[in-house]
CSV table of C-alpha atoms in Angstrom, one decimal:
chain,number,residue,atom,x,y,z
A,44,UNK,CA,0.0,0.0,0.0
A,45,UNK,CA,1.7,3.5,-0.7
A,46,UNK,CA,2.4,5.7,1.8
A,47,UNK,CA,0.0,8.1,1.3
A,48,UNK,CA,-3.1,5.8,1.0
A,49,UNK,CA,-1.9,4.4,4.5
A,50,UNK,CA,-1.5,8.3,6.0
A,51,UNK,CA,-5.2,9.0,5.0
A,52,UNK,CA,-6.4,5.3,6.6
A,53,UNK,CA,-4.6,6.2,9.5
A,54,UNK,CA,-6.2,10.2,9.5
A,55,UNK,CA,-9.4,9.0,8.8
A,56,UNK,CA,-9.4,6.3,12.0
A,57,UNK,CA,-8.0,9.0,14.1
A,58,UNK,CA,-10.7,11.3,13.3
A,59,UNK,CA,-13.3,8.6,13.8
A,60,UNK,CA,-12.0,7.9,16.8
A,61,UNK,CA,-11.8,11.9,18.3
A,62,UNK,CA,-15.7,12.5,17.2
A,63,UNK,CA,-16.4,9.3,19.5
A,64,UNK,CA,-14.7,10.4,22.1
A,65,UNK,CA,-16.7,13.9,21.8
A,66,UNK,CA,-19.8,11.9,21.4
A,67,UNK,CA,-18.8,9.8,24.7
A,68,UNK,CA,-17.8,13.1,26.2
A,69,UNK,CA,-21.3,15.3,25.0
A,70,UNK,CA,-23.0,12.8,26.8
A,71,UNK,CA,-21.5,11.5,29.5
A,72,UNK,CA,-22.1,16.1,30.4
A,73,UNK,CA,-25.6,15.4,29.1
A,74,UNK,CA,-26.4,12.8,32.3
A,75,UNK,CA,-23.9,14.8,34.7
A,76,UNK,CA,-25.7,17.9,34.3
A,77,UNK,CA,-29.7,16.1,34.8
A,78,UNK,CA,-27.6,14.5,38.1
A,79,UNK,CA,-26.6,18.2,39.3
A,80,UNK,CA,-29.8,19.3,38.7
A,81,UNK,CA,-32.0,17.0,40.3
A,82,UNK,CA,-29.4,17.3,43.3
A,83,UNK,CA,-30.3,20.9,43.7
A,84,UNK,CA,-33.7,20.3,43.7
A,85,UNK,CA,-33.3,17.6,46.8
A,86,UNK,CA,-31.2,19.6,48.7
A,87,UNK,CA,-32.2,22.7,48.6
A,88,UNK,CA,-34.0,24.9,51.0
A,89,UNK,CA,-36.4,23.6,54.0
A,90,UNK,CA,-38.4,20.0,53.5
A,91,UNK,CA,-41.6,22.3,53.8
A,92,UNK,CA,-40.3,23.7,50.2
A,93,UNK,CA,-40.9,20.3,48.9
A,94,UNK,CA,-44.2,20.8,46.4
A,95,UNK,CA,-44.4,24.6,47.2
A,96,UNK,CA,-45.2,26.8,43.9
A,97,UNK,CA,-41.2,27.8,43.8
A,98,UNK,CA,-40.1,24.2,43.7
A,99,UNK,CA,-42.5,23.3,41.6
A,100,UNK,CA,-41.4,26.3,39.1
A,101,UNK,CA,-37.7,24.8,39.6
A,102,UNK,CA,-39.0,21.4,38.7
A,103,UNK,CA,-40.1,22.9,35.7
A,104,UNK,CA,-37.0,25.1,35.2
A,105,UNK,CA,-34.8,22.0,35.6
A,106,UNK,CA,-37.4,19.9,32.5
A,107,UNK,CA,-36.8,22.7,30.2
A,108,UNK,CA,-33.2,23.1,30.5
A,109,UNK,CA,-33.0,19.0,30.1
A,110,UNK,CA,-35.1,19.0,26.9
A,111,UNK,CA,-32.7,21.7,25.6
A,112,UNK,CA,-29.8,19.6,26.2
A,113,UNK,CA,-31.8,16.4,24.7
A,114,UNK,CA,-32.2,18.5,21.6
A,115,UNK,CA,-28.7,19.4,21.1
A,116,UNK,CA,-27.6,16.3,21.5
A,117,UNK,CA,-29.9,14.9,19.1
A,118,UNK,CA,-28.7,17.8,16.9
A,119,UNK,CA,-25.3,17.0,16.9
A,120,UNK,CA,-25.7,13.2,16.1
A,121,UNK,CA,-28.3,13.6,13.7
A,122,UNK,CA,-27.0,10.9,11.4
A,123,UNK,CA,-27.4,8.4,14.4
A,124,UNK,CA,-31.6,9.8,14.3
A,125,UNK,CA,-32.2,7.2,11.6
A,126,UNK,CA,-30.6,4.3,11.9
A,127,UNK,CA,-31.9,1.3,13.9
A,128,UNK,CA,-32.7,1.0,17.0
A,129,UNK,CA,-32.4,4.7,17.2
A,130,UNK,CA,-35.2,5.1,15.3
A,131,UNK,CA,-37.7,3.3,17.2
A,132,UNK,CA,-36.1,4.4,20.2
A,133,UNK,CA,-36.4,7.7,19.6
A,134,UNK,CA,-40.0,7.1,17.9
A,135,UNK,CA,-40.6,5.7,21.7
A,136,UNK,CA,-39.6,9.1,23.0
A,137,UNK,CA,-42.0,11.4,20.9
A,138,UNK,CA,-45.1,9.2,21.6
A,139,UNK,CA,-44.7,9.7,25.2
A,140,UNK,CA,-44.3,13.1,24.9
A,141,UNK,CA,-47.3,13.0,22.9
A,142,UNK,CA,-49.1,11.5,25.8
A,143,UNK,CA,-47.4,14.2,27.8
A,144,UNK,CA,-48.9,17.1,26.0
A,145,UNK,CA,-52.3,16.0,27.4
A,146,UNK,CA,-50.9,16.5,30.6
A,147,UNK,CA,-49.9,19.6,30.2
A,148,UNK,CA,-53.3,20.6,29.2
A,149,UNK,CA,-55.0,18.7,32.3
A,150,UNK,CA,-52.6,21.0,34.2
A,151,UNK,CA,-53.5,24.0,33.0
A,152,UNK,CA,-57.4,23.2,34.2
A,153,UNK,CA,-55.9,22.6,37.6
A,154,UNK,CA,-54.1,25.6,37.8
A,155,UNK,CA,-57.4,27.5,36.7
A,156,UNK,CA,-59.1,25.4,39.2
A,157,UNK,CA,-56.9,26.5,41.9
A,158,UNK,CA,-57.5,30.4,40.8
A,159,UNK,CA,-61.0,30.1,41.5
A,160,UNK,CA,-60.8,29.3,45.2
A,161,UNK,CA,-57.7,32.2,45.1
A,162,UNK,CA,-60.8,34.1,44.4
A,163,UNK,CA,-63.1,32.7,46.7
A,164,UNK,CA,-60.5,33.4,49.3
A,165,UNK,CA,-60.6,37.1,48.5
A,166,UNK,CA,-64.0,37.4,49.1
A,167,UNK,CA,-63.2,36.0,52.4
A,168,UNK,CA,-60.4,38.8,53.0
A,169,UNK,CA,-62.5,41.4,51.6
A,170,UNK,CA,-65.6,40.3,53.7
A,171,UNK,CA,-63.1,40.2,56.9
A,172,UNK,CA,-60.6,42.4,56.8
A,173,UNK,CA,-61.4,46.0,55.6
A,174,UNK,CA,-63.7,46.7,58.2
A,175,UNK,CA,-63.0,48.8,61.4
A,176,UNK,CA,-65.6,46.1,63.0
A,177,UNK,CA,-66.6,43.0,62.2
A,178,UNK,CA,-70.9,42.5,62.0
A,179,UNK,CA,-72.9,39.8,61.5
A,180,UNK,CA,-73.4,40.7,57.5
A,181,UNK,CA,-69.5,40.6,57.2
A,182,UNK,CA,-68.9,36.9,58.7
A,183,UNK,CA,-71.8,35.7,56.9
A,184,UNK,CA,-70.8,36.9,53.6
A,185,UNK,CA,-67.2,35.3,54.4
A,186,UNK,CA,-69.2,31.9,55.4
A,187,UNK,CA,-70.8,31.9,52.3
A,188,UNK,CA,-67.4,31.9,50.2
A,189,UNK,CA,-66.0,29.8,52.8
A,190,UNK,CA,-68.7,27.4,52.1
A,191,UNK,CA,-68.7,27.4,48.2
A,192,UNK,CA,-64.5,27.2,48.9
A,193,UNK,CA,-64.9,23.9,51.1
A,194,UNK,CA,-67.3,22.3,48.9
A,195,UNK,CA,-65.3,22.9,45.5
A,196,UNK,CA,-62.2,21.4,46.7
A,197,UNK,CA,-64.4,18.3,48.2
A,198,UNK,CA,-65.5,18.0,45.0
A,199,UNK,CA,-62.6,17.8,43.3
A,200,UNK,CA,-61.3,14.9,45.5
A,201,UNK,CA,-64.5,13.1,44.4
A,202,UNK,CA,-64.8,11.6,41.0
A,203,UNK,CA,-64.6,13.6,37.6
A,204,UNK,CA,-66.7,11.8,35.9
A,205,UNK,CA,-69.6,14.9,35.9
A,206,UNK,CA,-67.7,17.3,35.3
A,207,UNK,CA,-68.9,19.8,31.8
A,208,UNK,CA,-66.5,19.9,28.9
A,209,UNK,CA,-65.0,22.8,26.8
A,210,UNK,CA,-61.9,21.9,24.7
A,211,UNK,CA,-58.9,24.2,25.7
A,212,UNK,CA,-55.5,23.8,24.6
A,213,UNK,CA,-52.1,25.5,24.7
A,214,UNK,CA,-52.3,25.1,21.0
A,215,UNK,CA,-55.0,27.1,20.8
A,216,UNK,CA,-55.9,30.9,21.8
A,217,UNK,CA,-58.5,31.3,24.6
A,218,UNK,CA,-59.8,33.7,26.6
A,219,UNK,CA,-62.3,34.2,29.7
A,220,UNK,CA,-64.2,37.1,30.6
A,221,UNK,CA,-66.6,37.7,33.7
A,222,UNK,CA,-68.5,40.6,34.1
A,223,UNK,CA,-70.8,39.8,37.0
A,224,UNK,CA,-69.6,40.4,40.4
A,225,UNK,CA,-67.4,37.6,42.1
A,226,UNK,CA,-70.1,36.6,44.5
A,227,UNK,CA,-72.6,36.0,41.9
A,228,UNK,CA,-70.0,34.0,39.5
A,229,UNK,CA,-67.9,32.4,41.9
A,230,UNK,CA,-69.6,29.4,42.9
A,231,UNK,CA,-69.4,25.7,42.8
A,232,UNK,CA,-71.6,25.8,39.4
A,233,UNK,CA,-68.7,28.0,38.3
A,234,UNK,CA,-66.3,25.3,38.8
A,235,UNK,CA,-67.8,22.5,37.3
A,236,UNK,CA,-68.2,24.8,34.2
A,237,UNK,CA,-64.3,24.6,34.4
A,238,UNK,CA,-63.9,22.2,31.6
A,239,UNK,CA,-61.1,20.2,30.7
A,240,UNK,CA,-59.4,20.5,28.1
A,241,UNK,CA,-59.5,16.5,27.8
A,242,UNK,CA,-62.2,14.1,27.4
A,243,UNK,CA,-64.6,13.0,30.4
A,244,UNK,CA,-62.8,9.7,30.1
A,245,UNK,CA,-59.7,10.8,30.1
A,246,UNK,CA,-57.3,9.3,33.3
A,247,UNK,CA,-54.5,11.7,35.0
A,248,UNK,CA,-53.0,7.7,36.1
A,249,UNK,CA,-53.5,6.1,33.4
A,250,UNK,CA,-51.8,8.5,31.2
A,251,UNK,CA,-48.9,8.9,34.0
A,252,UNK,CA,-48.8,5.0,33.7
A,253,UNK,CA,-49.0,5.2,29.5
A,254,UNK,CA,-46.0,7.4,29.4
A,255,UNK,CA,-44.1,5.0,31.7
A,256,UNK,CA,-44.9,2.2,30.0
A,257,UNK,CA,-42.1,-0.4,29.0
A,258,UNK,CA,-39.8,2.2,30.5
A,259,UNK,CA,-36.8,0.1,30.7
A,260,UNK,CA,-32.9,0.8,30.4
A,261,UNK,CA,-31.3,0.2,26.9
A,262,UNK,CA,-29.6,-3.2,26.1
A,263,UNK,CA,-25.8,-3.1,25.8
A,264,UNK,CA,-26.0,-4.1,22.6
A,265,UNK,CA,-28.8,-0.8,22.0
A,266,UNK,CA,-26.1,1.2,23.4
A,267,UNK,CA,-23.0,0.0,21.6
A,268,UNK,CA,-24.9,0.1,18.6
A,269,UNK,CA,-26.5,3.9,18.6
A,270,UNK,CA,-22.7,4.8,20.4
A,271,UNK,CA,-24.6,5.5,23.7
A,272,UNK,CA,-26.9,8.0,22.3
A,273,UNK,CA,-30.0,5.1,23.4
A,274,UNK,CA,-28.8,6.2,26.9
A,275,UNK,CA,-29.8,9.7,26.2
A,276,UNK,CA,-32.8,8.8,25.2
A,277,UNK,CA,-33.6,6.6,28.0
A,278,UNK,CA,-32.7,9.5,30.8
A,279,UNK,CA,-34.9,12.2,28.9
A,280,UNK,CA,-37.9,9.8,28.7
A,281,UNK,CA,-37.5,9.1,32.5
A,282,UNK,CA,-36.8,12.7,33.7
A,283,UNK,CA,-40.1,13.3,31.3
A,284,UNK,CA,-42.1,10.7,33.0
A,285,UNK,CA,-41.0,11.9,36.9
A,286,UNK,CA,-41.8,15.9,35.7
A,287,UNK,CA,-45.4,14.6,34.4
A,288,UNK,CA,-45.9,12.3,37.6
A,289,UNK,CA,-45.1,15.0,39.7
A,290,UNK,CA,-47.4,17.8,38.4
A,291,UNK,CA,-50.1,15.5,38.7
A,292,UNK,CA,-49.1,15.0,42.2
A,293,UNK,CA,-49.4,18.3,42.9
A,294,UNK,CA,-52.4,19.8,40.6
A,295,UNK,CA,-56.1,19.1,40.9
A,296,UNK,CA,-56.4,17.2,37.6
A,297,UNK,CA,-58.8,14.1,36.1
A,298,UNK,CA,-58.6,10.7,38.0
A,299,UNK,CA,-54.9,11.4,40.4
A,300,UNK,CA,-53.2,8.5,40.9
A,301,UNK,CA,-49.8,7.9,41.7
A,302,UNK,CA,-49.5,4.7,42.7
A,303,UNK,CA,-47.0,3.5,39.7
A,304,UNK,CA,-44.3,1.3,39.1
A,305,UNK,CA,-40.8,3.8,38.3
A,306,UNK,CA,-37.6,2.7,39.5
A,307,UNK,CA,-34.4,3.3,37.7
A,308,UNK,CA,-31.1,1.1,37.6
A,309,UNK,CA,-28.4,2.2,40.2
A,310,UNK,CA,-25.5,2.7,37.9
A,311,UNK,CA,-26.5,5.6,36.2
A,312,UNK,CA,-25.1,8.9,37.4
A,313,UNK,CA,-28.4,10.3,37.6
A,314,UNK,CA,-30.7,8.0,39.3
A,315,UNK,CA,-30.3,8.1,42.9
A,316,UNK,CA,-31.1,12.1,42.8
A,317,UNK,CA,-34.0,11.8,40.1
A,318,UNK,CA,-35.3,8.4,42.5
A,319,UNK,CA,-34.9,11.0,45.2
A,320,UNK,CA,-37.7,12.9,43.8
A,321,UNK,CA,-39.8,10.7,43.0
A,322,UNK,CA,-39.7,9.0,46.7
A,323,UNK,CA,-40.2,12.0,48.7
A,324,UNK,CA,-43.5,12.9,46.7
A,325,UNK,CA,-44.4,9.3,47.5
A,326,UNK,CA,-44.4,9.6,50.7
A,327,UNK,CA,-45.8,13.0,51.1
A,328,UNK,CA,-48.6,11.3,49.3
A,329,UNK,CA,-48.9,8.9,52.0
A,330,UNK,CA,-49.2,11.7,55.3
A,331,UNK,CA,-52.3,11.0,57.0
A,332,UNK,CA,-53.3,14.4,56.4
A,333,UNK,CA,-52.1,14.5,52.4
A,334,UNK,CA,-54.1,11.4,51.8
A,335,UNK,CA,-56.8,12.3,50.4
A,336,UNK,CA,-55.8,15.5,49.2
A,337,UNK,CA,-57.2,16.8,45.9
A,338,UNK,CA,-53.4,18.0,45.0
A,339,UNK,CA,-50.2,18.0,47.2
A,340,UNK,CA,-49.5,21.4,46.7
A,341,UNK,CA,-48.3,22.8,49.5
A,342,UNK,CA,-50.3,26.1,49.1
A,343,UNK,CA,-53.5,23.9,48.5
A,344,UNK,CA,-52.7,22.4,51.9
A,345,UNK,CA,-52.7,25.8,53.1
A,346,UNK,CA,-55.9,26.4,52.1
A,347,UNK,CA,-57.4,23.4,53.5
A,348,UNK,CA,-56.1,23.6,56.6
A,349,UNK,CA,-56.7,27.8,56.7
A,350,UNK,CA,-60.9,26.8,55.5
A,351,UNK,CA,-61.5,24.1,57.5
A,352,UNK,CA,-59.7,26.4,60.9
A,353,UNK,CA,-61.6,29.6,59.9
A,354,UNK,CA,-65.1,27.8,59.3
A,355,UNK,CA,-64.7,26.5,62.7
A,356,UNK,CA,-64.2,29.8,64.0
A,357,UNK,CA,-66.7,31.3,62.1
A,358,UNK,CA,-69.0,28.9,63.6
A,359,UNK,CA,-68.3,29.4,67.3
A,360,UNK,CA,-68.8,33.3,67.2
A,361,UNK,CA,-71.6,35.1,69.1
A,362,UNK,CA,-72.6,38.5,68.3
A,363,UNK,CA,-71.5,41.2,69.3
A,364,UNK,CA,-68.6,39.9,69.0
A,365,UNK,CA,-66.1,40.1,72.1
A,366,UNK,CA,-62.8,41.7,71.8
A,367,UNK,CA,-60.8,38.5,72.2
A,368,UNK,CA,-62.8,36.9,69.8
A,369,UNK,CA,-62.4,39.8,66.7
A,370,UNK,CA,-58.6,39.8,67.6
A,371,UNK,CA,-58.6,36.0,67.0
A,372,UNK,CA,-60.8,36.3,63.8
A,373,UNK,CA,-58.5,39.4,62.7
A,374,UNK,CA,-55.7,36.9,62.9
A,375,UNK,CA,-56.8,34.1,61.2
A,376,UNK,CA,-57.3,36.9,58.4
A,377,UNK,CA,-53.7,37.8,58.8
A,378,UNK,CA,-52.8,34.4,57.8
A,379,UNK,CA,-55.5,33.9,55.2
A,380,UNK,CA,-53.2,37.3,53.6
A,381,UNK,CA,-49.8,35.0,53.5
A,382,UNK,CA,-51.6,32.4,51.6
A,383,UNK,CA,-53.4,34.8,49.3
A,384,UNK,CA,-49.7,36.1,48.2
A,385,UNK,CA,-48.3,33.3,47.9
A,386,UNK,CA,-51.0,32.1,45.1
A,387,UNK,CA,-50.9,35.2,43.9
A,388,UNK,CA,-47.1,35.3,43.0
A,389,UNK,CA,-46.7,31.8,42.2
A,390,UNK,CA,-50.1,30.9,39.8
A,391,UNK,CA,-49.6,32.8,36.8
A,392,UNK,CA,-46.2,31.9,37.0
A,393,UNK,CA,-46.6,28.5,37.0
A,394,UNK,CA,-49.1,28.5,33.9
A,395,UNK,CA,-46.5,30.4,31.9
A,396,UNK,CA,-44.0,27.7,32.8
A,397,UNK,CA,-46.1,24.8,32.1
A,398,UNK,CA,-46.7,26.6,28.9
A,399,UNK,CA,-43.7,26.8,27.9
A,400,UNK,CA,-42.7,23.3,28.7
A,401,UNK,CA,-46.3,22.5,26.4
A,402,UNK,CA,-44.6,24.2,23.2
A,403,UNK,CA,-40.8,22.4,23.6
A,404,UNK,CA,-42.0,19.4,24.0
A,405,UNK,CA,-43.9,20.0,20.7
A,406,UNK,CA,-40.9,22.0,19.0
A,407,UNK,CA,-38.4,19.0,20.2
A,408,UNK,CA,-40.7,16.1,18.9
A,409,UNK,CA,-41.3,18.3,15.3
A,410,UNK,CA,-37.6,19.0,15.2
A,411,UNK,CA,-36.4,15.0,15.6
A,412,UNK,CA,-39.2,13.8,13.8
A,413,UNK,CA,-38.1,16.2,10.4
A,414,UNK,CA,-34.6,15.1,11.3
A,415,UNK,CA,-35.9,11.4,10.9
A,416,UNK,CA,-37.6,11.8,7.7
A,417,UNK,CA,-35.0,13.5,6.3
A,418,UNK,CA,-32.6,10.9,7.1
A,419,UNK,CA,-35.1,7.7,5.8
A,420,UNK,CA,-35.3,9.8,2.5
A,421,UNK,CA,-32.0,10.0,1.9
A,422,UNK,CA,-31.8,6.2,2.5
């Protein structure tokens, strides 16, 4: 063989060899990074941040920045997309993020739901605590909010099954108006009229359980042969799955269940902190007092605990009212305002997150599933 043939064998193995040790490198980062972040999301803070409306937001945070990293991954070993098993591996991948766009949606309702008793919990601080003195009129306007209040979120621990329907999407524009006053509109027949944006049948657990279905670490030879990329895949779908799980956790939504099988093997870098997760939701679920909890939320705990206090109260008070007892009422107000703000700050928020996370999940999946045409048609 001359020379120079032998110089471009021996260039072009070198060069094979550096662009797998940047591949091995890219995502051996890839996992590192979704270990760092789950970490953070473990440790920090109190335990009582566990489920607030911040971590939740973080959760999110930490999803989006992982499906960014998926995608330019996938970006950068594009001619792996095509060929099998990445194909159907990857195929995998975008259905359950199909199933996961439902969630999303489900979510949304929830977080609507949840705005409604914010306002119904207004009335209640309006009704209470503007006035110099409390009357009669004032405590029984509260009662009656308190009332619609405890009987919306009983309902929503109840079945679904009667609730009305109005399609609403993220993929669509929509927008509500009210023009009555919030006394007259805010009611329980309000919240039934709350659609969802899914079908009366549809399951919050059985979709959680559809999207971890045959969830299951890659063979070596799925890994040697796709050059580890099936390992990407494999993390994104299970940090996709724990994400979904845990917004149903923690917003009202169709049918909650959480009761699923999830466990991931040991030796990846990521699994005890992502695991980590996953168990402390579980057994928050499992509180005596989270049990049957229409979402473990820790601001919806608040609430509960704040109605079912302040309707006890309520109920106790003679008129006129005693000094001691208005200072006690004033203060159960004055806690009734720390749960107010933190709905108010963390709601809207959260919709715009879960959103977002809606419309990557669609631009991801579109993206890979161009890049996998493209590379059967040049087959």
């Amino acid at each position: 063989m001359p020379a120079t043939d032998h110089q471009a064998n021996v260039s072009r193995s070198m060069d094979a060899a550096h662009d797998l040790n940047s591949q091995g490198a890219e995502l051996e980062a890839f996992q590192r990074q979704i270990a760092e972040q789950f970490m953070e999301l473990t440790s920090a803070g109190s335990p009582d941040e566990l489920l607030s409306l911040p971590w939740v937001r973080n959760l999110l945070d930490v999803f989006i920045c992982c499906q960014e990293e998926f995608r330019i991954v996938l970006f950068n070993n594009k001619s792996y997309i095509s060929r099998s098993p990445m194909d159907r591996l990857i195929g995998e991948f975008y259905e359950r993020s199909v199933k996961a766009l439902d969630v999303c949606n489900a979510i949304r309702d929830g977080i609507e739901q949840v705005r409604q008793w914010q306002k119904l919990l207004e009335i209640v601080l309006s009704a209470l605590g503007n006035h110099k003195c409390i009357g009669e009129g004032q405590v029984m306007r509260a009662k009656k909010a308190l009332i619609d209040l405890a009987i919306g979120m009983l309902d929503e621990k109840e079945s679904s099954s009667g609730l009305s329907h109005r399609n609403r999407s993220f993929g669509r524009n929509s927008n509500s108006t009210s023009s009555s006053s919030k006394e007259n509109k805010i009611n329980l027949g309000h919240f039934r009229s709350l659609s969802w944006s899914v079908s009366r049948s549809w399951s919050a657990s059985k979709q959680i359980q559809a999207i971890g279905n045959n969830l299951s670490a890659p063979k070596g030879n799925e890994i040697s042969s796709t050059n580890g990329l099936a390992v990407a895949v494999y993390t994104i779908s299970c940090v996709l799955f724990v994400v979904m799980w845990t917004l149903v956790a923690a917003i009202p939504c169709q049918d909650r269940g959480l009761q699923t099988h999830f466990s991931i093997p040991r030796q990846f870098v990521w699994a005890a902190p992502v695991m980590s997760v996953h168990e402390r939701i579980l057994e928050e679920s499992k509180k005596r007092e989270r049990k049957n909890a229409c979402g473990l939320l820790r601001e919806i705990h608040q609430t509960e605990k704040w109605t079912r206090q302040m309707n006890e109260l309520l109920d106790s008070l003679q008129f006129p009212l005693t000094e001691e007892k208005e200072a006690e009422v004033r203060n159960k107000v004055k806690d009734l305002g720390q749960v107010l703000e933190s709905l108010k700050n963390g709601l809207e928020p959260l919709e715009c997150q879960v959103r977002e996370v809606f419309h990557r999940i669609v631009r991801s999946r579109t993206e890979g599933l161009d890049s996998l045409g493209r590379g059967n048609n040049a087959e």
